[in-house]
Short mmCIF file of C-alpha atoms in Angstrom, two decimals:
data_model
loop_
_atom_site.label_atom_id
_atom_site.label_comp_id
_atom_site.label_asym_id
_atom_site.label_seq_id
_atom_site.Cartn_x
_atom_site.Cartn_y
_atom_site.Cartn_z
CA MET G 1 11.20 162.55 188.57
CA VAL G 2 8.24 160.42 187.47
CA THR G 3 8.23 159.97 183.71
CA LEU G 4 6.71 157.33 181.46
CA GLU G 5 10.22 156.26 180.44
CA ALA G 6 11.17 155.68 184.10
CA ILE G 7 8.01 153.63 184.65
CA LEU G 8 8.65 151.49 181.55
CA GLU G 9 12.35 150.94 182.30
CA SER G 10 13.04 147.18 182.25
CA THR G 11 14.34 146.95 185.84
CA ASN G 12 11.21 148.66 187.15
CA LEU G 13 8.92 146.41 185.08
CA ASN G 14 10.74 143.26 186.24
CA GLN G 15 10.44 144.33 189.85
CA ALA G 16 6.74 145.03 189.28
CA TRP G 17 5.88 141.56 187.98
CA LYS G 18 7.84 139.92 190.80
CA ARG G 19 5.82 141.87 193.38
CA VAL G 20 2.51 141.10 191.69
CA VAL G 21 3.34 137.38 191.66
CA ALA G 22 4.52 137.50 195.29
CA ASN G 23 1.30 139.22 196.38
CA LYS G 24 -0.76 136.48 194.69
CA GLY G 25 -4.45 137.42 194.64
CA SER G 26 -7.46 136.30 192.64
CA ALA G 27 -7.88 136.47 188.88
CA GLY G 28 -9.59 139.49 187.33
CA VAL G 29 -12.24 139.62 184.62
CA ASP G 30 -10.02 137.87 182.05
CA GLY G 31 -9.46 134.84 184.30
CA MET G 32 -5.65 135.04 184.12
CA GLU G 33 -3.94 133.85 187.31
CA VAL G 34 -0.86 135.72 188.52
CA GLY G 35 1.12 132.51 188.09
CA ASP G 36 0.59 132.80 184.33
CA LEU G 37 1.75 136.42 184.17
CA ARG G 38 5.44 135.76 183.53
CA ALA G 39 4.79 133.56 180.50
CA HIS G 40 2.30 136.08 179.14
CA LEU G 41 4.73 138.98 179.54
CA PHE G 42 7.54 136.97 177.95
CA GLU G 43 5.39 136.64 174.83
CA HIS G 44 3.39 139.88 174.82
CA GLY G 45 5.39 142.25 177.06
CA PRO G 46 7.03 144.30 174.27
CA GLU G 47 3.72 145.01 172.53
CA LEU G 48 2.12 145.95 175.86
CA VAL G 49 4.93 148.43 176.51
CA GLN G 50 4.50 149.88 173.02
CA SER G 51 0.76 150.31 173.52
CA ILE G 52 1.42 152.22 176.77
CA LYS G 53 3.98 154.45 175.04
CA ALA G 54 1.53 155.15 172.23
CA GLY G 55 -1.25 156.00 174.68
CA LYS G 56 -3.38 153.13 173.37
CA TYR G 57 -3.27 150.95 176.48
CA LYS G 58 -6.72 150.53 178.00
CA PRO G 59 -7.20 148.86 181.41
CA GLN G 60 -9.85 146.15 181.55
CA PRO G 61 -12.86 146.45 183.88
CA VAL G 62 -12.22 145.90 187.58
CA LEU G 63 -13.97 142.88 189.09
CA ARG G 64 -15.89 143.97 192.18
CA VAL G 65 -16.32 141.61 195.13
CA LEU G 66 -17.80 142.37 198.54
CA ILE G 67 -15.82 141.54 201.69
CA PRO G 68 -17.77 141.30 204.99
CA LYS G 69 -16.97 144.02 207.54
CA GLU G 70 -16.91 143.56 211.32
CA GLU G 71 -20.34 145.20 211.53
CA LYS G 72 -22.97 142.58 210.81
CA GLY G 73 -24.58 142.94 207.39
CA LYS G 74 -22.03 145.48 206.10
CA PHE G 75 -19.55 144.88 203.29
CA ARG G 76 -16.42 146.53 201.92
CA PRO G 77 -16.20 146.67 198.11
CA LEU G 78 -12.93 145.35 196.72
CA GLY G 79 -11.86 145.90 193.12
CA ILE G 80 -9.73 143.20 191.50
CA PRO G 81 -7.84 144.35 188.38
CA THR G 82 -6.54 141.81 185.88
CA ALA G 83 -3.03 140.46 186.42
CA ILE G 84 -1.75 142.55 183.49
CA ASP G 85 -3.32 145.74 184.87
CA ARG G 86 -1.87 144.96 188.29
CA TRP G 87 1.56 144.71 186.69
CA VAL G 88 1.23 148.13 185.06
CA GLN G 89 -0.24 149.65 188.24
CA GLN G 90 2.62 148.22 190.29
CA ALA G 91 5.19 149.72 187.91
CA VAL G 92 3.53 153.13 188.28
CA GLN G 93 3.21 152.73 192.06
CA GLN G 94 6.93 152.06 192.47
CA LYS G 95 7.91 155.30 190.77
CA LEU G 96 5.21 157.29 192.58
CA SER G 97 6.53 155.93 195.87
CA GLU G 98 10.09 157.04 195.08
CA GLU G 99 8.85 160.55 194.35
CA TYR G 100 6.30 161.05 197.11
CA GLU G 101 8.34 159.53 199.93
CA LYS G 102 10.26 162.82 199.77
CA VAL G 103 7.19 164.81 200.82
CA PHE G 104 5.00 162.45 202.85
CA SER G 105 4.51 163.26 206.53
CA GLU G 106 6.42 161.53 209.30
CA SER G 107 3.02 160.97 210.93
CA SER G 108 1.73 158.89 208.00
CA HIS G 109 2.34 155.16 208.45
CA GLY G 110 0.13 153.25 206.01
CA PHE G 111 1.53 151.43 202.97
CA ARG G 112 4.94 153.03 203.22
CA PRO G 113 8.48 151.55 203.39
CA ASN G 114 9.67 150.71 206.91
CA ARG G 115 6.36 151.79 208.46
CA SER G 116 3.51 149.74 209.83
CA CYS G 117 0.54 149.59 212.16
CA GLN G 118 3.02 149.06 214.98
CA THR G 119 4.99 152.25 214.21
CA ALA G 120 1.68 154.13 214.13
CA VAL G 121 0.70 152.80 217.57
CA GLU G 122 4.17 153.63 218.89
CA GLN G 123 3.70 157.26 217.81
CA CYS G 124 0.24 157.32 219.45
CA LEU G 125 1.83 156.26 222.75
CA LYS G 126 4.57 158.87 222.43
CA LEU G 127 2.03 161.66 221.96
CA ALA G 128 -0.28 160.38 224.71
CA ASN G 129 2.60 160.23 227.18
CA GLU G 130 3.52 163.81 226.28
CA GLY G 131 0.10 164.87 227.54
CA TYR G 132 -1.94 164.70 224.33
CA VAL G 133 -4.60 162.46 225.83
CA TRP G 134 -7.69 163.76 224.01
CA VAL G 135 -8.15 162.56 220.45
CA VAL G 136 -10.28 163.52 217.49
CA ASP G 137 -11.07 160.06 216.14
CA LEU G 138 -11.66 160.92 212.47
CA ASP G 139 -13.77 158.67 210.28
CA LEU G 140 -13.92 159.54 206.58
CA ALA G 141 -17.17 158.24 205.09
CA LYS G 142 -16.46 155.65 202.36
CA PHE G 143 -13.13 157.30 201.66
CA PHE G 144 -11.82 155.03 198.88
CA ASP G 145 -15.19 155.14 197.12
CA THR G 146 -15.47 158.95 197.22
CA VAL G 147 -12.03 160.21 196.16
CA ASN G 148 -12.62 163.07 193.73
CA HIS G 149 -10.79 162.30 190.48
CA SER G 150 -10.32 165.92 189.44
CA LYS G 151 -8.83 166.89 192.80
CA LEU G 152 -6.51 163.88 192.83
CA LEU G 153 -5.30 164.53 189.28
CA GLN G 154 -4.71 168.18 190.18
CA LEU G 155 -2.54 167.14 193.13
CA LEU G 156 -0.63 164.65 190.98
CA SER G 157 -0.01 167.30 188.31
CA GLU G 158 1.69 169.55 190.87
CA ARG G 159 4.65 167.12 191.09
CA ILE G 160 4.35 165.03 187.93
CA LYS G 161 4.97 167.07 184.79
CA ASP G 162 4.72 164.17 182.33
CA GLY G 163 1.14 164.35 181.07
CA ARG G 164 1.36 160.77 179.76
CA VAL G 165 1.74 159.49 183.34
CA ILE G 166 -1.25 161.54 184.51
CA SER G 167 -3.27 160.18 181.57
CA LEU G 168 -2.31 156.59 182.44
CA ILE G 169 -3.33 157.04 186.08
CA HIS G 170 -6.59 158.65 184.93
CA LYS G 171 -7.33 155.55 182.84
CA PHE G 172 -6.96 153.35 185.91
CA LEU G 173 -9.24 155.63 187.92
CA ARG G 174 -11.87 155.52 185.16
CA ALA G 175 -11.70 151.76 184.54
CA PRO G 176 -15.27 150.37 184.56
CA VAL G 177 -16.44 148.18 187.42
CA LEU G 178 -17.86 144.72 186.67
CA GLU G 179 -20.33 143.48 189.26
CA ASP G 180 -22.83 140.64 188.81
CA GLY G 181 -22.00 140.57 185.12
CA LYS G 182 -22.85 144.24 184.61
CA SER G 183 -20.21 146.83 183.68
CA THR G 184 -20.67 150.39 184.97
CA PRO G 185 -18.49 153.49 184.40
CA ASN G 186 -16.37 154.68 187.31
CA THR G 187 -16.41 158.46 187.82
CA ILE G 188 -15.39 158.68 191.47
CA GLY G 189 -13.20 156.81 193.94
CA THR G 190 -10.09 154.66 193.73
CA PRO G 191 -11.17 151.02 194.21
CA GLN G 192 -9.37 149.11 196.96
CA GLY G 193 -7.61 146.06 195.59
CA GLY G 194 -5.20 147.47 193.00
CA PRO G 195 -1.51 148.13 193.77
CA ILE G 196 -1.86 151.83 192.95
CA SER G 197 -4.82 152.55 195.23
CA PRO G 198 -2.96 152.92 198.57
CA ILE G 199 -0.44 155.47 197.31
CA LEU G 200 -3.15 157.49 195.56
CA ALA G 201 -4.99 157.56 198.90
CA ASN G 202 -1.82 158.78 200.63
CA ILE G 203 -1.29 161.47 198.00
CA MET G 204 -4.81 162.77 198.53
CA LEU G 205 -4.62 162.67 202.34
CA ASN G 206 -1.13 164.16 202.39
CA GLU G 207 -2.92 167.48 201.85
CA LEU G 208 -4.74 166.95 205.15
CA ASP G 209 -1.45 165.97 206.80
CA LYS G 210 0.19 169.20 205.63
CA LYS G 211 -2.73 171.32 206.81
CA LEU G 212 -2.61 169.75 210.29
CA GLU G 213 1.16 170.27 210.47
CA GLU G 214 0.77 173.92 209.42
CA ARG G 215 -1.65 174.43 212.30
CA GLY G 216 0.57 172.58 214.78
CA HIS G 217 -1.83 169.69 215.43
CA PRO G 218 -0.10 166.38 216.28
CA PHE G 219 -1.73 163.41 214.55
CA VAL G 220 -1.19 159.80 213.52
CA ARG G 221 -2.54 158.45 210.25
CA TYR G 222 -2.59 154.97 208.74
CA ALA G 223 -4.24 155.23 205.28
CA ASP G 224 -7.71 156.65 206.04
CA ASP G 225 -7.54 155.81 209.77
CA MET G 226 -6.55 158.98 211.64
CA MET G 227 -6.43 160.38 215.16
CA ILE G 228 -5.60 164.02 215.95
CA PHE G 229 -4.08 164.48 219.43
CA CYS G 230 -4.93 167.37 221.77
CA LYS G 231 -4.27 168.25 225.42
CA SER G 232 -7.87 169.04 226.36
CA ARG G 233 -11.39 168.28 225.25
CA LYS G 234 -11.98 171.92 224.31
CA ALA G 235 -8.86 171.96 222.14
CA ALA G 236 -10.09 168.79 220.42
CA GLU G 237 -13.49 170.37 219.77
CA ARG G 238 -11.85 173.45 218.24
CA THR G 239 -9.56 171.31 216.10
CA LEU G 240 -12.45 169.29 214.71
CA ALA G 241 -14.48 172.43 213.97
CA ASN G 242 -11.51 174.00 212.17
CA ILE G 243 -10.44 170.99 210.10
CA LYS G 244 -13.89 169.84 208.96
CA PRO G 245 -14.35 172.62 206.33
CA PHE G 246 -10.94 171.81 204.82
CA ILE G 247 -11.82 168.12 204.50
CA GLU G 248 -15.22 168.74 202.96
CA LYS G 249 -14.68 171.90 200.87
CA LYS G 250 -11.05 171.55 199.79
CA LEU G 251 -10.64 167.77 199.50
CA PHE G 252 -14.30 167.07 198.66
CA LEU G 253 -14.47 164.26 201.21
CA LYS G 254 -17.11 163.63 203.85
CA LEU G 255 -16.77 163.01 207.57
CA ASN G 256 -18.85 160.22 209.01
CA GLU G 257 -20.63 162.31 211.65
CA GLU G 258 -21.77 159.27 213.64
CA LYS G 259 -18.32 157.72 213.94
CA THR G 260 -16.14 160.85 214.18
CA LYS G 261 -15.84 161.40 217.93
CA ILE G 262 -13.79 163.25 220.54
CA ARG G 263 -12.57 160.83 223.17
CA TYR G 264 -10.12 160.38 226.02
CA ILE G 265 -7.31 158.12 224.78
CA GLY G 266 -7.95 155.57 227.54
CA SER G 267 -11.63 155.16 226.68
CA SER G 268 -12.69 151.66 225.65
CA ASP G 269 -14.38 153.30 222.66
CA VAL G 270 -10.99 154.23 221.18
CA LYS G 271 -9.98 151.53 218.71
CA PHE G 272 -7.08 152.28 216.41
CA LEU G 273 -5.78 149.58 214.06
CA GLY G 274 -7.13 146.93 216.44
CA PHE G 275 -5.42 148.43 219.52
CA SER G 276 -6.79 150.26 222.55
CA PHE G 277 -4.98 152.27 225.22
CA TYR G 278 -5.01 152.45 229.01
CA ALA G 279 -3.28 154.29 231.84
CA GLU G 280 -1.13 152.38 234.33
CA LYS G 281 -1.22 153.23 238.05
CA GLY G 282 1.63 155.69 237.57
CA GLY G 283 -0.25 157.39 234.75
CA LYS G 284 1.81 156.04 231.85
CA ILE G 285 -0.28 155.25 228.77
CA LYS G 286 0.22 151.79 227.29
CA ASP G 287 -1.42 149.77 224.52
CA LYS G 288 -3.23 146.45 224.40
CA PRO G 289 -5.36 144.53 221.91
CA HIS G 290 -8.84 146.06 221.83
CA GLN G 291 -11.60 143.91 223.28
CA LYS G 292 -13.11 143.52 219.81
CA SER G 293 -9.74 142.24 218.56
CA LYS G 294 -9.65 139.70 221.38
CA ASP G 295 -13.22 138.62 220.65
CA LYS G 296 -12.35 138.25 216.99
CA CYS G 297 -9.32 136.14 217.90
CA VAL G 298 -11.37 133.77 220.06
CA LYS G 299 -14.03 133.51 217.36
CA ARG G 300 -11.42 132.53 214.77
CA LEU G 301 -9.81 130.02 217.13
CA ARG G 302 -13.24 128.48 217.69
CA GLU G 303 -13.74 128.19 213.93
CA ILE G 304 -10.32 126.62 213.38
CA THR G 305 -10.78 124.06 216.17
CA SER G 306 -14.39 123.20 215.36
CA ARG G 307 -15.01 119.45 215.74
CA SER G 308 -17.38 119.47 212.76
CA ARG G 309 -14.69 120.39 210.22
CA GLY G 310 -13.68 116.77 209.65
CA GLN G 311 -9.98 117.47 209.07
CA SER G 312 -6.84 115.54 209.91
CA LEU G 313 -4.86 116.51 212.99
CA ASP G 314 -2.11 117.84 210.70
CA ALA G 315 -4.59 120.16 208.96
CA PHE G 316 -5.86 121.44 212.32
CA ARG G 317 -2.29 122.03 213.51
CA LYS G 318 -1.24 123.87 210.34
CA GLN G 319 -4.19 126.27 210.32
CA LEU G 320 -3.90 126.94 214.03
CA SER G 321 -0.16 127.63 213.83
CA GLU G 322 -0.56 130.07 210.93
CA PHE G 323 -3.29 132.07 212.66
CA VAL G 324 -1.67 132.10 216.12
CA ARG G 325 1.73 133.24 214.82
CA GLY G 326 0.16 135.99 212.72
CA TRP G 327 -2.11 137.28 215.50
CA VAL G 328 0.53 137.28 218.24
CA ASN G 329 3.17 138.89 216.03
CA TYR G 330 0.75 141.68 215.10
CA PHE G 331 -0.05 142.50 218.74
CA LEU G 332 3.35 141.54 220.14
CA ARG G 333 4.19 145.03 221.37
CA SER G 334 1.06 145.01 223.58
CA ASP G 335 0.37 143.97 227.14
CA MET G 336 -1.62 140.76 226.70
CA ALA G 337 -0.11 138.20 229.08
CA ILE G 338 -3.38 137.59 230.97
CA PHE G 339 -5.41 137.23 227.77
CA VAL G 340 -2.83 134.81 226.35
CA ARG G 341 -2.81 132.70 229.52
CA ASP G 342 -6.59 132.48 229.83
CA THR G 343 -7.18 131.88 226.12
CA ASP G 344 -4.57 129.12 226.02
CA LYS G 345 -6.32 127.21 228.82
CA TRP G 346 -9.50 127.25 226.76
CA LEU G 347 -7.64 126.51 223.51
CA ARG G 348 -5.86 123.44 224.88
CA ARG G 349 -9.19 122.10 226.06
CA ARG G 350 -10.47 122.60 222.49
CA ILE G 351 -7.47 120.64 221.19
CA ARG G 352 -8.07 117.78 223.63
CA GLN G 353 -11.66 117.75 222.45
CA ILE G 354 -10.41 117.32 218.87
CA TYR G 355 -8.39 114.27 219.87
CA TRP G 356 -11.35 112.69 221.67
CA LYS G 357 -13.54 113.30 218.63
CA GLN G 358 -10.90 111.98 216.20
CA TRP G 359 -10.53 108.73 218.10
CA LYS G 360 -14.27 108.09 217.49
CA LYS G 361 -14.72 104.40 218.31
CA ILE G 362 -14.55 103.03 221.84
CA SER G 363 -11.81 100.61 220.78
CA THR G 364 -9.71 103.42 219.28
CA LYS G 365 -10.07 105.54 222.42
CA TYR G 366 -9.18 102.57 224.60
CA GLU G 367 -6.02 101.80 222.60
CA ALA G 368 -5.00 105.48 222.54
CA LEU G 369 -5.32 105.84 226.32
CA MET G 370 -3.39 102.61 226.84
CA ARG G 371 -0.56 103.93 224.64
CA LEU G 372 -0.53 107.06 226.78
CA GLY G 373 0.09 104.97 229.90
CA VAL G 374 -3.42 104.65 231.34
CA SER G 375 -4.19 101.36 233.10
CA PRO G 376 -6.66 99.02 231.33
CA SER G 377 -9.36 99.43 233.99
CA LEU G 378 -9.21 103.24 234.00
CA ALA G 379 -9.06 103.37 230.21
CA TRP G 380 -12.15 101.16 229.93
CA GLN G 381 -13.98 103.27 232.50
CA HIS G 382 -13.38 106.52 230.62
CA VAL G 383 -14.00 105.35 227.07
CA ASN G 384 -17.53 104.39 228.12
CA THR G 385 -18.30 107.82 229.53
CA ARG G 386 -21.55 109.52 228.56
CA LYS G 387 -20.11 112.97 229.11
CA SER G 388 -20.04 115.42 226.21
CA TYR G 389 -16.85 115.95 224.21
CA TRP G 390 -16.35 119.32 225.92
CA ARG G 391 -16.75 117.94 229.44
CA THR G 392 -14.50 114.98 228.67
CA ALA G 393 -11.83 117.35 227.35
CA HIS G 394 -11.74 118.89 230.84
CA SER G 395 -11.49 115.55 232.65
CA TRP G 396 -8.41 114.64 234.63
CA ILE G 397 -7.78 111.60 232.41
CA LEU G 398 -7.14 113.76 229.33
CA ALA G 399 -5.44 116.53 231.31
CA THR G 400 -2.89 114.01 232.63
CA THR G 401 -2.34 112.21 229.31
CA LEU G 402 -2.75 114.91 226.68
CA THR G 403 -0.63 117.25 228.77
CA ASN G 404 0.61 120.67 227.69
CA GLY G 405 4.01 119.08 227.07
CA PHE G 406 2.46 116.33 224.94
CA LEU G 407 0.60 118.87 222.82
CA HIS G 408 3.76 120.94 222.40
CA ARG G 409 5.78 117.89 221.32
CA LYS G 410 3.09 117.04 218.77
CA GLY G 411 3.49 120.47 217.19
CA TRP G 412 0.42 122.27 218.52
CA VAL G 413 1.11 126.01 218.76
CA CYS G 414 -0.78 128.09 221.32
CA LEU G 415 -0.66 131.85 221.84
CA GLY G 416 1.73 131.60 224.77
CA ASP G 417 4.23 129.50 222.83
CA VAL G 418 4.79 132.37 220.39
CA TYR G 419 4.31 135.20 222.88
CA LYS G 420 6.87 133.89 225.39
CA LYS G 421 9.48 133.15 222.76
CA ARG G 422 9.13 136.54 221.11
CA THR G 423 9.07 138.55 224.35
CA GLN G 424 12.10 136.63 225.62
CA GLY G 425 13.89 137.31 222.33
CA SER G 426 14.57 133.67 221.51
CA TYR G 427 12.00 133.13 218.74
#
C-alpha cells in the first residue's frame, strides 16, 4: 500500500538519495549539485520531511533544456528538477513501483526491474516467429508533454487511497517550468528528466496495455514506444481503427498520424529501440541494428577519432573504449558480425591516422618508425611523403608497424574486440 508514511520511512529515503547521487545529472534551478545532497539532507532533512507531512512542501520550478533529436532541427524537451525535488520524487517512485509492479503488463518493458530494451526485442522476435509478422507501429504525438493531469490523477486514485500522496504527485506535475529565465505554469504533461516521470508514463499507458490484452492483441511496449502484432495486414488495419478511439477519447492522447504505420516486420522502415528485423532463408525472423543505428555509430566513431580534437592518445583511447563497449553491449544479441568487421577496418585506419598526426614533426615520425623496426632508408622515405594523413594511414608501412596486434597491446578497443569476447562468453 502506498502511503505518505511508507514514502517517508527512513530506509526508503536513504535508498532514494543513494539512487539520485548514483544517477548524477545536472543541477536544477537552485544550482545544487547532487554531490552536495547528502550534506544538505543531513542538516535540513528532518525539516523537509516535516514540511511534506504538513502538506507545505512545494517543488521548485523545473529547468527546461532542449536535447537534439535524430531528426535534424528537432529537439526533445527535458525537465531537470532540483536535487532535493529529485530525492523526494525518487522516494515516491520507489513506493509506486512496488505497488504497480503487481498490475503492470508482461508486455511492458520500459523502466521496470529486470526488464530492458533487449527483453522487449526478444518478445518481438517471439511473436514474429509465431506468425505475427504485421505490426501497427504506434507513435504517440509528444506523449510526455501531453499527459492529461486529471486522467492520470484519476488512475492513481484507483489504487492509492492516501490523498496526501496524490496531492504530492499533483504538485510535481504542476511544478512551473523555467526556460530562458521565464517561469511558466505547467498544466499538462509529465516532463522527462525527473525520477517519477517514467513510472507515471507507465501508469497512464497501462490502461492501453489492459485494453489490448482484453481484446487479445499481442503487443510489445517500451515506455511510449509500442508495436501491436497481427497475422495479416487487414487484421492490423482493424486493430488500429479499433484502438485509436480509446487512445484519443479515453486517455486523451494523440496519435502521430504521419508516423503511425502498418508494416511488415521485416521492412527496413521498422525501427524499434534502435533494432530492425529480417527473415533468414528458412523464414526465421531475427534482429539486427537498424541502419540508422549503424550510421549513428559510425558518425560517433568519426567524432571520437577526429584528428582536430587535439587530445592525448590516452584520452582518445578512453573515449573510444567507453563508446565501443556501450554500443556493442546494447546490440550484442543482434547479428552484426559483418558490420563489426567492416567498421573495424575503417576504425583501425582512423587510429593509425591519429598516430601519424600525433607524431607531427618529420624527426618524430622518423624516430617512431625506427623504434617500430623500420630500416633507416625506408623510414626516411615515408616520413617525407606528401600523401594525406588518410592515405598514409592506409599505407603498407603503417599497416605493418601499427598492426592490429600493436593497437590491441596499446589498449585500443575496437568493436570486434568486445563483440568476439562477449559472443564467446569469455568477456
